[in-house]
CSV table of C-alpha atoms in Angstrom, one decimal:
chain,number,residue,atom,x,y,z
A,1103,UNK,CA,0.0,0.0,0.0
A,1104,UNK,CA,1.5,2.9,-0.9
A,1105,UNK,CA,0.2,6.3,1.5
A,1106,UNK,CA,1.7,10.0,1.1
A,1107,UNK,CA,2.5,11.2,4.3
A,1108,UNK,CA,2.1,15.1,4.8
A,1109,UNK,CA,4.5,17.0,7.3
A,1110,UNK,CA,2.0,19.1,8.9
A,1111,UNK,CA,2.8,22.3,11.6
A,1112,UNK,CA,-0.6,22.8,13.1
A,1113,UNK,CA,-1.7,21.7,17.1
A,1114,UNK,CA,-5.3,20.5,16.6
A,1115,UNK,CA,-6.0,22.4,19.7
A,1116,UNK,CA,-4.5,25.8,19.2
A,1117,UNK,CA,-5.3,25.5,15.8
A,1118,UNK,CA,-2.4,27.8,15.5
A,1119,UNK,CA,0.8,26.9,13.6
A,1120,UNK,CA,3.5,26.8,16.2
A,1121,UNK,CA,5.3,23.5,16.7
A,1122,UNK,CA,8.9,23.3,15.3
A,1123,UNK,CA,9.9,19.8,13.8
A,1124,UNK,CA,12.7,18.5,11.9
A,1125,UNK,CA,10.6,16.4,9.1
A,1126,UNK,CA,10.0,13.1,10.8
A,1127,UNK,CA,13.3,12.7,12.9
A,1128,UNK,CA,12.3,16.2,15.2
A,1129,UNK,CA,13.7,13.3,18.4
A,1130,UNK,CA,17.0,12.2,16.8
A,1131,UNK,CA,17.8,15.7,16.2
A,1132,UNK,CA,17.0,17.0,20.0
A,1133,UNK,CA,19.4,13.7,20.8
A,1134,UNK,CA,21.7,14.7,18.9
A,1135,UNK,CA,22.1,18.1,20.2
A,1136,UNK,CA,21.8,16.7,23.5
A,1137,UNK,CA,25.0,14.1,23.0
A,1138,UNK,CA,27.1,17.2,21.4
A,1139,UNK,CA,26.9,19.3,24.3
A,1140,UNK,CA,27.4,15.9,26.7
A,1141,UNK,CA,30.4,15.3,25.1
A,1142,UNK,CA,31.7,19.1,26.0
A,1143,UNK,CA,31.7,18.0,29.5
A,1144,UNK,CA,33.2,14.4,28.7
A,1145,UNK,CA,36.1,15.9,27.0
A,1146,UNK,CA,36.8,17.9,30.2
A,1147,UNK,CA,36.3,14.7,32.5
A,1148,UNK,CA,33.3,16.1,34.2
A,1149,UNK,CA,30.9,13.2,33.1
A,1150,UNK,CA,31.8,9.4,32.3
A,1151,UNK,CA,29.6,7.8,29.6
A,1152,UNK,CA,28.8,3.7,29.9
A,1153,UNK,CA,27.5,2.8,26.5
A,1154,UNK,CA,25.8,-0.4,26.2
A,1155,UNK,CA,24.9,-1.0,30.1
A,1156,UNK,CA,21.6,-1.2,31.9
A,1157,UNK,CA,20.4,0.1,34.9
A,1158,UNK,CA,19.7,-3.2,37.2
A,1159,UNK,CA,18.6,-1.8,40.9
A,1160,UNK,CA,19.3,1.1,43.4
A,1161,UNK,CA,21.5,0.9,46.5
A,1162,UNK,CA,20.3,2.1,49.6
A,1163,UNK,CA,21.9,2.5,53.3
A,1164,UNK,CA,20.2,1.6,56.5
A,1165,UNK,CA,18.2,4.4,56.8
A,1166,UNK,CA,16.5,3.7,53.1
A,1167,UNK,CA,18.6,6.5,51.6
A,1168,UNK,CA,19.8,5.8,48.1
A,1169,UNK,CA,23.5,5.9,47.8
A,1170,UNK,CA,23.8,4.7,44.2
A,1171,UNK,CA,23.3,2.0,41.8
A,1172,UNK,CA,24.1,-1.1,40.2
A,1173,UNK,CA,24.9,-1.5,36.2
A,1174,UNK,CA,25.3,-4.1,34.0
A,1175,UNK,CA,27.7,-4.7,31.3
A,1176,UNK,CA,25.1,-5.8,28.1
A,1177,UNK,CA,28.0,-6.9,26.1
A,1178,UNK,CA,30.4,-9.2,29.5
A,1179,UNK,CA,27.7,-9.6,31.8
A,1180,UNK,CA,30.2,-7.7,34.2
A,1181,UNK,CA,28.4,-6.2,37.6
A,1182,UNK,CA,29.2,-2.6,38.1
A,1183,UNK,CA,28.1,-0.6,41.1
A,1184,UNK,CA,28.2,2.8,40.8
A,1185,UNK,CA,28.3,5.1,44.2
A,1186,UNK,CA,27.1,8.7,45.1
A,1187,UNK,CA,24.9,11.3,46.5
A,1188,UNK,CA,22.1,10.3,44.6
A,1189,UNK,CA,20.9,8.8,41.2
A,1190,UNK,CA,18.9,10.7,38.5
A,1191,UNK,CA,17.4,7.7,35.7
A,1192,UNK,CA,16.2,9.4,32.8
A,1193,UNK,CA,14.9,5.9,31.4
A,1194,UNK,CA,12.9,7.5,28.4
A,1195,UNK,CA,9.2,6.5,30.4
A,1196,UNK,CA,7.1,3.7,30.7
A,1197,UNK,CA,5.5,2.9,27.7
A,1198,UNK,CA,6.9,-0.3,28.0
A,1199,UNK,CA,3.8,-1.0,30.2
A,1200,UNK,CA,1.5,-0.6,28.4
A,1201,UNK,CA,0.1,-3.3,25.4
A,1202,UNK,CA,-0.2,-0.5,23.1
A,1203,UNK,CA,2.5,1.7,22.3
A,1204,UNK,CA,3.9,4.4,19.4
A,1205,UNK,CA,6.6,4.6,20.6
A,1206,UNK,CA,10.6,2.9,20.5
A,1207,UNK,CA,10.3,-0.9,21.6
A,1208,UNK,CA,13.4,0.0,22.6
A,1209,UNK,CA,12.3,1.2,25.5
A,1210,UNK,CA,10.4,-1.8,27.8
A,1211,UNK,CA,10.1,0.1,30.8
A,1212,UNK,CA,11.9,-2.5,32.9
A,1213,UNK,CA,13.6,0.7,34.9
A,1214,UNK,CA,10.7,1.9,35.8
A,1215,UNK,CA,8.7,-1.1,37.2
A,1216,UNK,CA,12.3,-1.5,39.2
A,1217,UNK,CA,12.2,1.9,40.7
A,1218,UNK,CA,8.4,1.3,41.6
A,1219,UNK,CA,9.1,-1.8,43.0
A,1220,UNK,CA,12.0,-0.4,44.8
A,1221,UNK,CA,9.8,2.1,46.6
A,1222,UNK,CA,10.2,5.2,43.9
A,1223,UNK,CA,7.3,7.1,43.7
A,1224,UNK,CA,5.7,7.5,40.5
A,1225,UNK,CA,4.5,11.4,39.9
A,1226,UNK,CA,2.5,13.3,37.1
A,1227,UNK,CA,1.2,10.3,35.5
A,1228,UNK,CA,-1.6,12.4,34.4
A,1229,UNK,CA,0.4,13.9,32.4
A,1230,UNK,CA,1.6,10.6,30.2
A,1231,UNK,CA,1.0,11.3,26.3
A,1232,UNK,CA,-1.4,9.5,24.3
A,1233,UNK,CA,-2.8,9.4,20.7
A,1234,UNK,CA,-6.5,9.0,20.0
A,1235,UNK,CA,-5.2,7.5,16.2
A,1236,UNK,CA,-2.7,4.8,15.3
A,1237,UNK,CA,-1.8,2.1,12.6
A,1238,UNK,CA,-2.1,-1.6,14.3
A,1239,UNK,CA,0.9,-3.2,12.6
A,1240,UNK,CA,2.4,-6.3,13.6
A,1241,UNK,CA,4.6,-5.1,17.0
A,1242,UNK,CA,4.0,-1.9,17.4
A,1243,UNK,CA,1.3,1.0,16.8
A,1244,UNK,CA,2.4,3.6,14.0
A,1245,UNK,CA,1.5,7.0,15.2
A,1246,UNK,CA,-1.4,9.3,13.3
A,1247,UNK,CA,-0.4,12.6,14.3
A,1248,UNK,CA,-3.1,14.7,15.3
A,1249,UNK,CA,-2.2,17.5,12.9
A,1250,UNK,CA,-3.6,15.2,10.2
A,1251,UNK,CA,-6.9,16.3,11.4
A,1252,UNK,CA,-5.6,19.8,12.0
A,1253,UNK,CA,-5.0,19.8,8.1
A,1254,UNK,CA,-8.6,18.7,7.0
A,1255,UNK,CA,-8.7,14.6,8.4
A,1256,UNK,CA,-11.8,13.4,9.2
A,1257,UNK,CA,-13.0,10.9,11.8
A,1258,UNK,CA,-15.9,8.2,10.6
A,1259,UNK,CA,-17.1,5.3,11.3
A,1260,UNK,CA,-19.4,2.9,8.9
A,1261,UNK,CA,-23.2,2.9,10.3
A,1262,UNK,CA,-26.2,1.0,8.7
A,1263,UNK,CA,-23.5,1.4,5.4
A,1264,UNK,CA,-23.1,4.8,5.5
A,1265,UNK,CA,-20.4,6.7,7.2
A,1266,UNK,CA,-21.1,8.4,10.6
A,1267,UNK,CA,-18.6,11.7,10.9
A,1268,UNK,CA,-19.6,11.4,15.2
A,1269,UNK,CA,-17.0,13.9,16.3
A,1270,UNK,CA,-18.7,16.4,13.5
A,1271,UNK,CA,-22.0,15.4,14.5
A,1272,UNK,CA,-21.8,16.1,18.3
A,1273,UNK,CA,-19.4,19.0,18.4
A,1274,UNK,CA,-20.1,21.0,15.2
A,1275,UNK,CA,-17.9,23.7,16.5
A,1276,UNK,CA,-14.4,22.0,16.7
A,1277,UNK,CA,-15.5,18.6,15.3
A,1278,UNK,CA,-12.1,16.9,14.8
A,1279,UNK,CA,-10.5,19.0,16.1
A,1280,UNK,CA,-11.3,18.6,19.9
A,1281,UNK,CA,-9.1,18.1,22.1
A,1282,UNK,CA,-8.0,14.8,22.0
A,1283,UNK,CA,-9.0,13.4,25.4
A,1284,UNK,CA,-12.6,14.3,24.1
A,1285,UNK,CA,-11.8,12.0,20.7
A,1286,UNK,CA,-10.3,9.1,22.7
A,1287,UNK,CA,-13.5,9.1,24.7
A,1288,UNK,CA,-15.9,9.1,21.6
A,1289,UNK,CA,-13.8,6.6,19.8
A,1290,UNK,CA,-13.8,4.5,22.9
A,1291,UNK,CA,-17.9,4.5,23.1
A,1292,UNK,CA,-18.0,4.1,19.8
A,1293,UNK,CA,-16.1,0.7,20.1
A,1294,UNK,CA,-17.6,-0.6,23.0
A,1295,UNK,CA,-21.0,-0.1,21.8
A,1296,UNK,CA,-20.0,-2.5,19.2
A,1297,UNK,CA,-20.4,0.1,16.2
A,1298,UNK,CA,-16.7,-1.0,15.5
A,1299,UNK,CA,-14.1,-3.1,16.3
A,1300,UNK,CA,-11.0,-3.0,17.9
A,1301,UNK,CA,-8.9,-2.1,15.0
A,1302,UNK,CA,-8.2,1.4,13.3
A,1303,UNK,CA,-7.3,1.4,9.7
A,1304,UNK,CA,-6.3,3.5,6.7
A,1305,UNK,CA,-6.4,2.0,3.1
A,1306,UNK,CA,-6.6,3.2,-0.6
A,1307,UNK,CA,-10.4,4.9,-0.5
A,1308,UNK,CA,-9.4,6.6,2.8
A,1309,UNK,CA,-6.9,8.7,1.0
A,1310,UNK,CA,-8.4,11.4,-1.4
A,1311,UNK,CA,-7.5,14.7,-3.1
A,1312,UNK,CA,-9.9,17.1,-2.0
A,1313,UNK,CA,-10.5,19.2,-5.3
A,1314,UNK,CA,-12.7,21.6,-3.5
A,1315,UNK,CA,-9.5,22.8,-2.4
A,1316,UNK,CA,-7.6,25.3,-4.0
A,1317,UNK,CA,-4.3,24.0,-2.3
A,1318,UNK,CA,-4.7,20.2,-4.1
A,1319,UNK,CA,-3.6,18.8,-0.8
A,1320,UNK,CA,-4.1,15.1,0.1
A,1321,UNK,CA,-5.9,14.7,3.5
A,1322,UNK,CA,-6.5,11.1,5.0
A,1323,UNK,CA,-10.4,9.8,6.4
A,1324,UNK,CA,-9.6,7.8,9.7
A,1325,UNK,CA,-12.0,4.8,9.3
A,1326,UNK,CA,-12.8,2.4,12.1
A,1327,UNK,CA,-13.8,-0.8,10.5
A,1328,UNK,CA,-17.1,-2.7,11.6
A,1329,UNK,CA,-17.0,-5.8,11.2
């Protein structure tokens, strides 16, 4: 199947252009950045850099205070604890708990389940990131920004063989472009009401050019199959 994907610059919510990206690699690029100016500080022996370990647990005194950590060499297996004042993880998150993800599988989250277990306290989950619209492929979910809809994308579903815009039909102000709590919600009802399934796809006929349009752009129709 062959899709054109559009590099859009609009926040659905704002409905303001105002993001800044980097065509589709806007996170290597801040990575990259970061490691440059790292490596300032590693040149001047301020900061030494373990490639290719993993965090395996924290150390803590008597009194429950953490005093450092223990590493693991991926590539000889070799133990390494690691002593200080205090550890700062920057594990990249926990998607790795959930069953559906976007994001790197990379990233499996077992650093964070061992903090929790550990006694860690877990803050500002409320503020955790999720996307109303994916791609079900075979590991992992492919991202639908929600730009897409910012750029003319439209949400329906098939009912009685005719297709139901719902966010359109219940907020005719914003429509799609609600905030996208508000569209997980509705999609959510949606599917447990057994309108639709489980799955979201985009094929061929959900692609169009809209010739009303003076621009010519493409725009994609998110469907949700019922089967």
């Amino acid at each position: 199947m062959k899709m054109e994907i559009l590099i859009l610059e609009i926040l659905v919510v704002k409905r303001k252009k105002r993001t800044a990206f980097a065509k589709s690699s806007s996170g290597k690029q801040i990575m990259s950045a970061l490691i440059q100016e790292l490596r300032k500080y590693e040149s001047k022996g301020l900061i030494k850099r373990k490639s290719s370990h993993s965090f395996l647990k924290l150390v803590k005194d008597n009194t429950g205070n953490c005093i450092g950590c223990i590493i693991i060499d991926n590539k000889t297996d070799k133990i390494i604890p690691l002593k200080g004042d205090g550890v700062i993880i920057a594990s990249g998150g926990m998607q790795g708990l959930f069953r559906n993800t976007t994001g790197s599988l990379n990233n499996n989250s077992i650093t964070t389940a061992e903090l929790f277990v550990s006694g860690v306290s877990i803050a500002n989950t409320e503020f955790i990131q999720y996307h109303p619209t994916t791609v079900k492929f075979s590991r992992k979910n492919l991202l639908i920004s929600e730009a897409a809809r910012g750029e003319g994308g439209r949400l329906f579903t098939n009912y009685n063989n005719k297709k139901s815009y719902f966010m359109e039909e219940k907020y005719p102000e914003l429509g799609n472009l609600m905030p996208r709590d508000i569209v997980s919600k509705e999609i959510w009802k949606i599917m447990n009401n057994n309108v639709m399934n489980n799955n979201t796809n985009i094929n061929d006929n959900n692609i169009f050019s809209d010739k009303e349009n003076s621009m010519k752009k493409k725009f994609c129709l998110f469907r949700f199959n019922s089967n």
